[in-house]
Coordinates of C-alpha atoms in Angstrom, one line a residue:
X1 CA -50.0 50.0 -4.5
X2 CA -46.8 51.2 -6.2
X3 CA -44.9 50.4 -3.0
X4 CA -46.2 46.8 -3.1
X5 CA -45.2 46.4 -6.7
X6 CA -41.8 47.7 -6.0
X7 CA -41.4 45.4 -3.1
X8 CA -42.5 42.4 -5.1
X9 CA -40.0 43.3 -7.8
X10 CA -37.2 43.7 -5.3
X11 CA -38.1 40.3 -3.7
X12 CA -38.0 38.7 -7.1
X13 CA -34.6 40.3 -7.7
X14 CA -33.3 39.5 -4.2
X15 CA -30.4 37.2 -5.3
X16 CA -29.2 39.8 -7.8
X17 CA -29.4 42.5 -5.2
X18 CA -27.6 40.3 -2.7
X19 CA -24.8 39.6 -5.2
X20 CA -24.3 43.2 -6.1
X21 CA -24.3 44.5 -2.5
X22 CA -22.4 41.4 -1.2
X23 CA -19.6 41.8 -3.8
X24 CA -19.5 45.6 -3.3
X25 CA -19.2 45.1 0.4
X26 CA -16.5 42.6 0.0
X27 CA -14.5 44.9 -2.3
X28 CA -15.0 47.9 0.0
X29 CA -13.8 45.9 3.0
X30 CA -10.8 44.5 1.1
X31 CA -9.7 47.5 -0.9
X32 CA -10.3 50.3 1.6
X33 CA -9.4 48.1 4.6
X34 CA -12.6 48.9 6.4
X35 CA -12.7 47.5 10.0
X36 CA -15.1 44.7 10.5
X37 CA -16.4 46.7 13.5
X38 CA -18.0 49.1 11.0
X39 CA -19.6 46.2 9.1
X40 CA -20.9 44.9 12.5
X41 CA -22.3 48.3 13.3
X42 CA -23.9 48.6 9.9
X43 CA -25.4 45.1 10.3
X44 CA -26.8 46.1 13.8
X45 CA -28.3 49.3 12.4
X46 CA -30.0 47.5 9.6
X47 CA -31.2 44.9 12.2
X48 CA -32.9 47.7 14.2
X49 CA -34.6 49.2 11.2
X50 CA -35.3 46.2 8.9
X51 CA -34.7 43.1 11.0
X52 CA -32.3 40.4 9.9
X53 CA -32.1 41.4 6.3
X54 CA -28.3 41.6 6.2
X55 CA -27.9 37.8 5.8
X56 CA -30.2 37.3 2.8
X57 CA -29.8 40.7 1.1
X58 CA -26.2 42.0 1.7
X59 CA -23.8 39.4 3.2
X60 CA -20.9 38.3 1.0
X61 CA -20.8 35.0 2.8
X62 CA -24.6 34.7 2.3
X63 CA -24.0 35.1 -1.5
X64 CA -21.7 32.1 -1.4
X65 CA -24.1 30.1 0.7
X66 CA -27.0 30.9 -1.6
X67 CA -24.9 29.8 -4.6
X68 CA -23.8 26.5 -3.0
X69 CA -27.3 25.6 -1.7
X70 CA -28.9 26.4 -5.1
X71 CA -26.5 24.0 -6.9
X72 CA -27.3 21.1 -4.6
X73 CA -30.6 19.2 -4.9
X74 CA -32.4 18.2 -1.8
X75 CA -33.6 20.0 1.2
X76 CA -31.1 18.6 3.7
X77 CA -28.2 20.7 2.2
X78 CA -30.3 23.8 2.1
X79 CA -30.8 23.6 5.9
X80 CA -27.0 24.2 6.2
X81 CA -27.7 27.8 5.2
X82 CA -28.8 28.3 8.8
X83 CA -25.7 26.7 10.3
X84 CA -23.1 29.0 8.7
X85 CA -24.7 31.9 10.7
X86 CA -23.7 30.3 14.0
X87 CA -20.3 32.0 13.9
X88 CA -21.5 35.3 12.6
X89 CA -22.0 38.2 15.1
X90 CA -24.1 40.2 12.6
X91 CA -26.5 37.2 12.4
X92 CA -26.7 37.0 16.1
X93 CA -27.4 40.7 16.6
X94 CA -29.8 41.2 13.8
X95 CA -31.6 37.9 14.6
X96 CA -32.2 39.0 18.1
X97 CA -33.4 42.4 16.8
X98 CA -36.1 40.7 14.6
X99 CA -38.5 41.1 17.5
X100 CA -37.7 44.8 17.9
X101 CA -37.2 46.0 14.3
X102 CA -39.2 48.8 12.8
X103 CA -40.2 46.9 9.7
X104 CA -42.1 43.6 10.0
X105 CA -44.0 41.0 8.0
X106 CA -47.6 41.6 8.7
X107 CA -50.6 39.4 8.0
X108 CA -54.1 40.8 7.3
X109 CA -56.3 38.1 8.7
X110 CA -59.4 39.6 7.0
X111 CA -58.0 39.0 3.5
X112 CA -56.1 35.8 4.2
X113 CA -57.6 32.7 2.6
X114 CA -55.5 30.3 4.7
X115 CA -54.1 28.7 1.5
X116 CA -50.8 27.9 3.1
X117 CA -48.6 29.2 0.2
X118 CA -46.8 31.5 2.5
X119 CA -45.8 28.6 4.8
X120 CA -44.6 26.6 1.8
X121 CA -42.4 29.5 0.7
X122 CA -41.0 30.2 4.2
X123 CA -37.8 28.3 4.9
X124 CA -38.4 28.5 8.6
X125 CA -41.9 27.1 8.4
X126 CA -40.8 24.3 6.1
X127 CA -37.9 23.3 8.5
X128 CA -40.2 23.3 11.6
X129 CA -43.8 23.2 10.6
X130 CA -44.9 22.0 14.0
X131 CA -43.7 25.2 15.6
X132 CA -43.9 27.9 13.0
X133 CA -46.7 29.2 10.7
X134 CA -47.3 32.6 9.1
X135 CA -51.1 32.2 9.1
X136 CA -52.1 29.4 11.5
X137 CA -53.3 30.3 15.0
X138 CA -51.5 28.7 17.9
X139 CA -48.1 28.7 16.2
X140 CA -45.2 31.1 16.4
X141 CA -44.6 33.6 13.6
X142 CA -41.5 32.9 11.7
X143 CA -40.8 36.6 11.0
X144 CA -40.3 37.2 14.7
X145 CA -37.9 34.2 15.1
X146 CA -34.1 34.5 15.4
X147 CA -33.7 32.5 12.2
X148 CA -35.8 34.6 9.8
X149 CA -33.6 36.5 7.4
X150 CA -36.4 38.4 5.8
X151 CA -36.0 36.9 2.3
X152 CA -39.7 37.9 2.0
X153 CA -40.6 35.0 -0.3
X154 CA -43.8 34.6 1.8
X155 CA -44.8 38.3 1.0
X156 CA -44.0 37.9 -2.7
X157 CA -46.0 34.6 -3.2
X158 CA -49.1 35.5 -1.2
X159 CA -51.9 35.4 -3.9
X160 CA -54.2 37.8 -2.0
X161 CA -51.6 40.4 -0.9
X162 CA -52.5 39.5 2.7
X163 CA -48.8 39.7 3.7
X164 CA -46.9 42.9 3.7
X165 CA -43.5 44.1 4.9
X166 CA -44.2 47.4 6.5
X167 CA -43.3 49.8 9.3
X168 CA -44.7 48.7 12.7
X169 CA -43.0 50.3 15.7
X170 CA -44.2 48.3 18.7
X171 CA -42.1 45.3 19.9
X172 CA -43.4 41.8 18.8
X173 CA -44.7 39.4 21.4
X174 CA -42.5 36.3 21.3
X175 CA -45.3 33.8 22.2
X176 CA -47.8 32.1 20.0
X177 CA -50.3 33.9 17.8
X178 CA -53.8 34.4 19.2
X179 CA -56.9 34.5 17.1
X180 CA -58.0 38.1 17.0
X181 CA -61.5 38.1 15.4
X182 CA -63.5 41.3 15.2
X183 CA -66.7 41.4 17.3

């Protein structure tokens, strides 16, 4: 239970954490002249372990994009957050590693009330609700998609605690979810 409270607190503080780590990373790269290859390696390692967290939790460019998108009203400009990642090799590598990462967003179907709050909080589900859903059967899970940056808003806002971000070692299936009811 303490882990879940700590995780929810960290998710609520994600933008602060992102600014601190992003600015620190920017200063370290600039001041110590760290090669971008090391940053790429660091992004790949975090991708293997945590999935695509670098973009929404650590990236200096992500800090600027979060700031710009929060200043502009309307959903159309917020969609551009996805497009700046097209030129970023860390986003490519860690996005591809979302399917294989050790930590995943997991849904407990037994406690899920199908309220849909998670899908409303998930930027991937809101951008393409016909294809993605965290809780609906027959749709792809956003957490396994290339675009999911593990902002974990879905986990934070789930009223039942049915969503968790936890260690799960087996590779994800890339297809649609299947209804797995207990018999």
